[in-house]
PDB file of C-alpha atoms in Angstrom:
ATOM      1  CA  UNK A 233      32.221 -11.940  19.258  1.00 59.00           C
ATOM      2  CA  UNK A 234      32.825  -8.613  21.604  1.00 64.00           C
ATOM      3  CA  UNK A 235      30.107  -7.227  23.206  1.00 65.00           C
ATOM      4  CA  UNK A 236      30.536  -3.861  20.744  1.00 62.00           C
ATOM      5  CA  UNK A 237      30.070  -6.053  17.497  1.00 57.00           C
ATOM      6  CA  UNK A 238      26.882  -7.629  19.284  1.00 52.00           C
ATOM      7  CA  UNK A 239      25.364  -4.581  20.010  1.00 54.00           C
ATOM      8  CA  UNK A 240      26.110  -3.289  16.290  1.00 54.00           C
ATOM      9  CA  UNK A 241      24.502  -6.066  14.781  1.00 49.00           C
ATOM     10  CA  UNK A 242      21.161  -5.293  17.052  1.00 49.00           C
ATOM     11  CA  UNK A 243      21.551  -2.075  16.283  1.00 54.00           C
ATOM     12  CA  UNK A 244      18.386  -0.294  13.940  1.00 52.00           C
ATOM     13  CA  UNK A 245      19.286   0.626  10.910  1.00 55.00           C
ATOM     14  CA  UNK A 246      17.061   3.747   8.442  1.00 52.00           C
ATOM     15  CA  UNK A 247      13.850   2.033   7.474  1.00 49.00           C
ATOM     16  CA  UNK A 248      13.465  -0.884  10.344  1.00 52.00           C
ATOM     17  CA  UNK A 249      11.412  -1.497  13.475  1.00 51.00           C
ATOM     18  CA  UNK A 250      12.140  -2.526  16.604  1.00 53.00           C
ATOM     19  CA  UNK A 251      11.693  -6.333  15.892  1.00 50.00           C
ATOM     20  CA  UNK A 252       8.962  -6.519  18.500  1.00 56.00           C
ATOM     21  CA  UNK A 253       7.324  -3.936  16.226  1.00 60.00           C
ATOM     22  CA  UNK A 254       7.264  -5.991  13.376  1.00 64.00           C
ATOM     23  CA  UNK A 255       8.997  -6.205   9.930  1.00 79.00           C
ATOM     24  CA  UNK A 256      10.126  -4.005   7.314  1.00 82.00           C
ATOM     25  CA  UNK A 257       7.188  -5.110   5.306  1.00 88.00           C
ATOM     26  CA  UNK A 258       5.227  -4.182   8.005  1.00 88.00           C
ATOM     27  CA  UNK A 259       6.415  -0.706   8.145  1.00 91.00           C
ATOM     28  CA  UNK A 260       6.381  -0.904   4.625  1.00 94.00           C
ATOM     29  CA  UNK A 261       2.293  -1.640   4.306  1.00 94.00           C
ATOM     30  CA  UNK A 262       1.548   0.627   6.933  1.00 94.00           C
ATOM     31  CA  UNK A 263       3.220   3.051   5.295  1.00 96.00           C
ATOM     32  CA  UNK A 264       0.790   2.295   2.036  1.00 96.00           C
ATOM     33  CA  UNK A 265      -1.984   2.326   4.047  1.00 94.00           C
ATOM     34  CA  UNK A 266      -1.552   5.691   5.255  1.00 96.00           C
ATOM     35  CA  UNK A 267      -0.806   6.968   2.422  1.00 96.00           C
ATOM     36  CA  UNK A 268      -4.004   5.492   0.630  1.00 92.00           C
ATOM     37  CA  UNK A 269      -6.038   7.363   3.273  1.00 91.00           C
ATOM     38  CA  UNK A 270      -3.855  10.790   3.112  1.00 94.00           C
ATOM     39  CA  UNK A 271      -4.529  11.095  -0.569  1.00 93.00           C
ATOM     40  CA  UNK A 272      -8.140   9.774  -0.542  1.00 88.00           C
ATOM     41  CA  UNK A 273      -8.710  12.662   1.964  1.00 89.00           C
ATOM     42  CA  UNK A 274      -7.484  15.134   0.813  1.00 90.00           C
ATOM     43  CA  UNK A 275      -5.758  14.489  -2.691  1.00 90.00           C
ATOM     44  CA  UNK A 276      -2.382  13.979  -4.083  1.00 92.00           C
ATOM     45  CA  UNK A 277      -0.994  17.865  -4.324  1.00 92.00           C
ATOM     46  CA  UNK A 278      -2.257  18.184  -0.770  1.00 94.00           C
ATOM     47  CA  UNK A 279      -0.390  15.801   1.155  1.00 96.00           C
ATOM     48  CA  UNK A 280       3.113  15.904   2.042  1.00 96.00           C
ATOM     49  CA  UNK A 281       5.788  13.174   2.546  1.00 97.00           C
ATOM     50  CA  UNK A 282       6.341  14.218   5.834  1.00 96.00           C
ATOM     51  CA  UNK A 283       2.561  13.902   6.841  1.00 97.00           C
ATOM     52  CA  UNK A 284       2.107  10.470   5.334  1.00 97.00           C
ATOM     53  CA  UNK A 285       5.170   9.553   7.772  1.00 96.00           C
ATOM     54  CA  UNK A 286       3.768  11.194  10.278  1.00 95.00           C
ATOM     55  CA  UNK A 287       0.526   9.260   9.624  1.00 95.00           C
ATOM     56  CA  UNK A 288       2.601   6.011   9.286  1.00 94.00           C
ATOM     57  CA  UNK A 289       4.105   6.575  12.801  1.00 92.00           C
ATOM     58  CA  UNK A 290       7.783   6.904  10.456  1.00 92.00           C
ATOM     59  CA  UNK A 291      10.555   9.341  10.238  1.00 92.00           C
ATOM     60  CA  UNK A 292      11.141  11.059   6.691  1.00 94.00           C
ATOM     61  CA  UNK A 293      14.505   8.556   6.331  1.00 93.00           C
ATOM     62  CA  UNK A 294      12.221   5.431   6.687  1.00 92.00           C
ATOM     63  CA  UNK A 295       9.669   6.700   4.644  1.00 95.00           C
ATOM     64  CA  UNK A 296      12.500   6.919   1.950  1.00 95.00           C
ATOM     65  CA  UNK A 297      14.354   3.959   2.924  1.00 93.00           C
ATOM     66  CA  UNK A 298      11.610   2.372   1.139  1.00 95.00           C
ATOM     67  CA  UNK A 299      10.361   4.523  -1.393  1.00 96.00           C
ATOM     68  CA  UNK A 300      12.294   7.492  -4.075  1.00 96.00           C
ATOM     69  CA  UNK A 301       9.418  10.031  -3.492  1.00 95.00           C
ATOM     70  CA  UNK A 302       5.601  10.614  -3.423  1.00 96.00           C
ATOM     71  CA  UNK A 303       5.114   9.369  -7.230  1.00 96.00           C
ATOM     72  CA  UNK A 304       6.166   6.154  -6.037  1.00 97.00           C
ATOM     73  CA  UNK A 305       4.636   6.026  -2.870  1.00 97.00           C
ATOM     74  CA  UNK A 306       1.345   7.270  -4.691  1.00 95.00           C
ATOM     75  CA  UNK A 307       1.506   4.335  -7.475  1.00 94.00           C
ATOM     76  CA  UNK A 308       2.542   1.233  -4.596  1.00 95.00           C
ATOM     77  CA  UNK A 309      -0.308   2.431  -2.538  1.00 93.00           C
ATOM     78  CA  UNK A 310      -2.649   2.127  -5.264  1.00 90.00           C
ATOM     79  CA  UNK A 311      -1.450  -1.423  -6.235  1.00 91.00           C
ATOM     80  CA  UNK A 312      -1.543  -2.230  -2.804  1.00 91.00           C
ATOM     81  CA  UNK A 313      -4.916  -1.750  -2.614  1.00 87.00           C
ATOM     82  CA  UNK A 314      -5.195  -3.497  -5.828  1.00 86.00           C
ATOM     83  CA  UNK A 315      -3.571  -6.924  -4.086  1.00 88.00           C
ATOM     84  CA  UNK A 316      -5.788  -6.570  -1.541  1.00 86.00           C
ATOM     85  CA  UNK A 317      -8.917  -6.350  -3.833  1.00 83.00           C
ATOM     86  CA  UNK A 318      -7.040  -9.331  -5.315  1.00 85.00           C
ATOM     87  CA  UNK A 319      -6.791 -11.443  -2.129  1.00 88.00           C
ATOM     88  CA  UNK A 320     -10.374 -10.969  -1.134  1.00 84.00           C
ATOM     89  CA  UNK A 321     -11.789 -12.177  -4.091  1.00 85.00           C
ATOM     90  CA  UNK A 322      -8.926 -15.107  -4.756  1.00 87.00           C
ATOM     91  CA  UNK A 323     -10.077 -16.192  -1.324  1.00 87.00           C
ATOM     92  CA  UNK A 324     -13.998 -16.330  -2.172  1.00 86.00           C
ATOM     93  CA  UNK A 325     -12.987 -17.507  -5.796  1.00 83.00           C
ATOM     94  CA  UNK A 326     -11.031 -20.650  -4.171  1.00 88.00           C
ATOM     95  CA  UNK A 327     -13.753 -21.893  -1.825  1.00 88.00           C
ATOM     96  CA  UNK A 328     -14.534 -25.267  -2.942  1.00 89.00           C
ATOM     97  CA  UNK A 329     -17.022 -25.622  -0.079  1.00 92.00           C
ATOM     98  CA  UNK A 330     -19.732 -23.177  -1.919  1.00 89.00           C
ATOM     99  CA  UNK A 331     -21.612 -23.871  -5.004  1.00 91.00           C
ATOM    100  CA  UNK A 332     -20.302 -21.673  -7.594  1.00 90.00           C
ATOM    101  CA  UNK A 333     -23.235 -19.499  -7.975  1.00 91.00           C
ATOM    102  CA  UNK A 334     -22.792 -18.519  -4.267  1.00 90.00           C
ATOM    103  CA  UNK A 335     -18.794 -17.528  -4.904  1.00 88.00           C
ATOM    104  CA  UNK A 336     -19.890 -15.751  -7.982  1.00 88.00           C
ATOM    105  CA  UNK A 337     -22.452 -14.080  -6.058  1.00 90.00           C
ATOM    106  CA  UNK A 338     -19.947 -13.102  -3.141  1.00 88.00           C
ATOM    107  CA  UNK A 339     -17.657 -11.772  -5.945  1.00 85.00           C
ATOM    108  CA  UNK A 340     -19.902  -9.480  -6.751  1.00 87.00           C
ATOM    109  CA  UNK A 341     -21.202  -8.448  -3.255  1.00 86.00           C
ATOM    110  CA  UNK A 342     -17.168  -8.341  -1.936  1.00 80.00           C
ATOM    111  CA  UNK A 343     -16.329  -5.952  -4.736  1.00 77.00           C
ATOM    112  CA  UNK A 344     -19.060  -3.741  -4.517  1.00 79.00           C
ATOM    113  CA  UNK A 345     -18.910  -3.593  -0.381  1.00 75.00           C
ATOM    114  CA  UNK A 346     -14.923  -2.425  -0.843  1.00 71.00           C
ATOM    115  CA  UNK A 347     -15.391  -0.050  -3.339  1.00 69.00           C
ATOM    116  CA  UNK A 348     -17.872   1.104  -1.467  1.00 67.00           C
ATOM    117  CA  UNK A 349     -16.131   1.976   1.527  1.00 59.00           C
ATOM    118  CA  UNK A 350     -13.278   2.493  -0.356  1.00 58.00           C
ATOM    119  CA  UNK A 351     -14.794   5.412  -2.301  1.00 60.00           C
ATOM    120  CA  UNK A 352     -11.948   6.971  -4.176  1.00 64.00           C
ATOM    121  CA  UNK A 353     -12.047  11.094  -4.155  1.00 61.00           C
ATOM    122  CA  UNK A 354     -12.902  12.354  -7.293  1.00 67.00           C
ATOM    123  CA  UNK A 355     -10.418  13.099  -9.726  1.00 77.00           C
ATOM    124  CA  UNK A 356      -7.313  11.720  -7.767  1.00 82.00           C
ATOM    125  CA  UNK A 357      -5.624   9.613 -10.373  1.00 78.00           C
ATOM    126  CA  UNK A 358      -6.348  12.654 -12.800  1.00 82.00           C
ATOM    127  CA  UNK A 359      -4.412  15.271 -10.207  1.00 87.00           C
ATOM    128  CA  UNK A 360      -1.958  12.113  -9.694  1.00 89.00           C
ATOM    129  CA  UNK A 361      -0.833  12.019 -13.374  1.00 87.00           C
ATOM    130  CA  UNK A 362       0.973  14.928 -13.750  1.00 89.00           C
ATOM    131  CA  UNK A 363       3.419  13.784 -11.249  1.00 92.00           C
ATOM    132  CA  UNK A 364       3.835  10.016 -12.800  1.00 91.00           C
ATOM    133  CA  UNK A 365       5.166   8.680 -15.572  1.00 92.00           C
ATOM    134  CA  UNK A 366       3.820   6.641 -17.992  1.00 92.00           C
ATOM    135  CA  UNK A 367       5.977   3.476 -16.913  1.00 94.00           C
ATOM    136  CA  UNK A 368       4.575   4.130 -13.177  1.00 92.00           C
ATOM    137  CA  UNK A 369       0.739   4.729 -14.770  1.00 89.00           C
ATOM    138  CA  UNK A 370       0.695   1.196 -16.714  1.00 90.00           C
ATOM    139  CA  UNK A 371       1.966  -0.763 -13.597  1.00 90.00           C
ATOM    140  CA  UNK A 372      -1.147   0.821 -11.777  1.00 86.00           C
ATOM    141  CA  UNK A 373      -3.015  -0.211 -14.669  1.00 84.00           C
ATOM    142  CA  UNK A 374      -1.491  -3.535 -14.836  1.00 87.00           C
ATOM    143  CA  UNK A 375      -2.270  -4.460 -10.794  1.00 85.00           C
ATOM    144  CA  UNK A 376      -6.111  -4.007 -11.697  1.00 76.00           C
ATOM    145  CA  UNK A 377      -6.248  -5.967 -14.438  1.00 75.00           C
ATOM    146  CA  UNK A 378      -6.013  -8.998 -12.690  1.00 63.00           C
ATOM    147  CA  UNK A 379      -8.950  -7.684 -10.615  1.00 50.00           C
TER     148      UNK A 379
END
């Protein structure tokens, strides 16, 4: 192999770190993350793709290597936070080492500590809809039913 088709291999492509940076579903989360905060802030019709790559620490063409547009972006970030909601309590849930009455009673204190601090702003899903569709609404719904 030349030293050309080495150096195109290494070569970063739309949408990808520096390895040392981490992965694509690294830029990909922090991406969600930001985004999460941006429209918490200051609500969906007030944020811009370009600040929530600019938040993310991503170019425009990264932010869309890995999502269409704001709807989508919008709707992944809220079932991201959904997961996470999800891994928090599936991690109190699973500890055999408690008495259940102290894992339901963590349940309960974990939820209500993230919601907490994750205070959503008022009205944000309701300024959201306009700009998702129904398919896009029920898989938001669907990531916090398993809450």
């Amino acid at each position: 192999m030349s030293e050309n088709e080495k150096n195109e291999k290494l070569r970063r492509r739309p949408g990808r770190r520096p390895i040392e940076e981490g992965s694509a579903q690294d830029t990909r989360r922090d991406i969600l993350d930001h985004a999460l905060s941006q429209f918490n802030e200051r609500g969906y019709a007030a944020v811009s793709v370009e600040e929530i790559a600019a938040a993310a620490g991503v170019t425009k063409a990264t932010l869309y290597y890995h999502f269409p547009g704001k709807p989508e972006i919008f709707v992944e970030s809220i079932r991201h936070l959904a997961s996470k909601i999800h891994a928090m309590i599936e991690g109190i849930v699973t500890r055999t080492d408690l008495p259940v009455t102290v894992r339901l009673s963590l349940n309960v204190q974990t939820r209500r500590e993230f919601f907490a601090t994750m205070s959503f702003r008022e009205g944000l899903k309701e300024e959201a809809q306009q700009f998702i569709t129904a398919e896009q609404e029920g898989r938001i719904h669907q990531s916090f039913v398993r809450v």
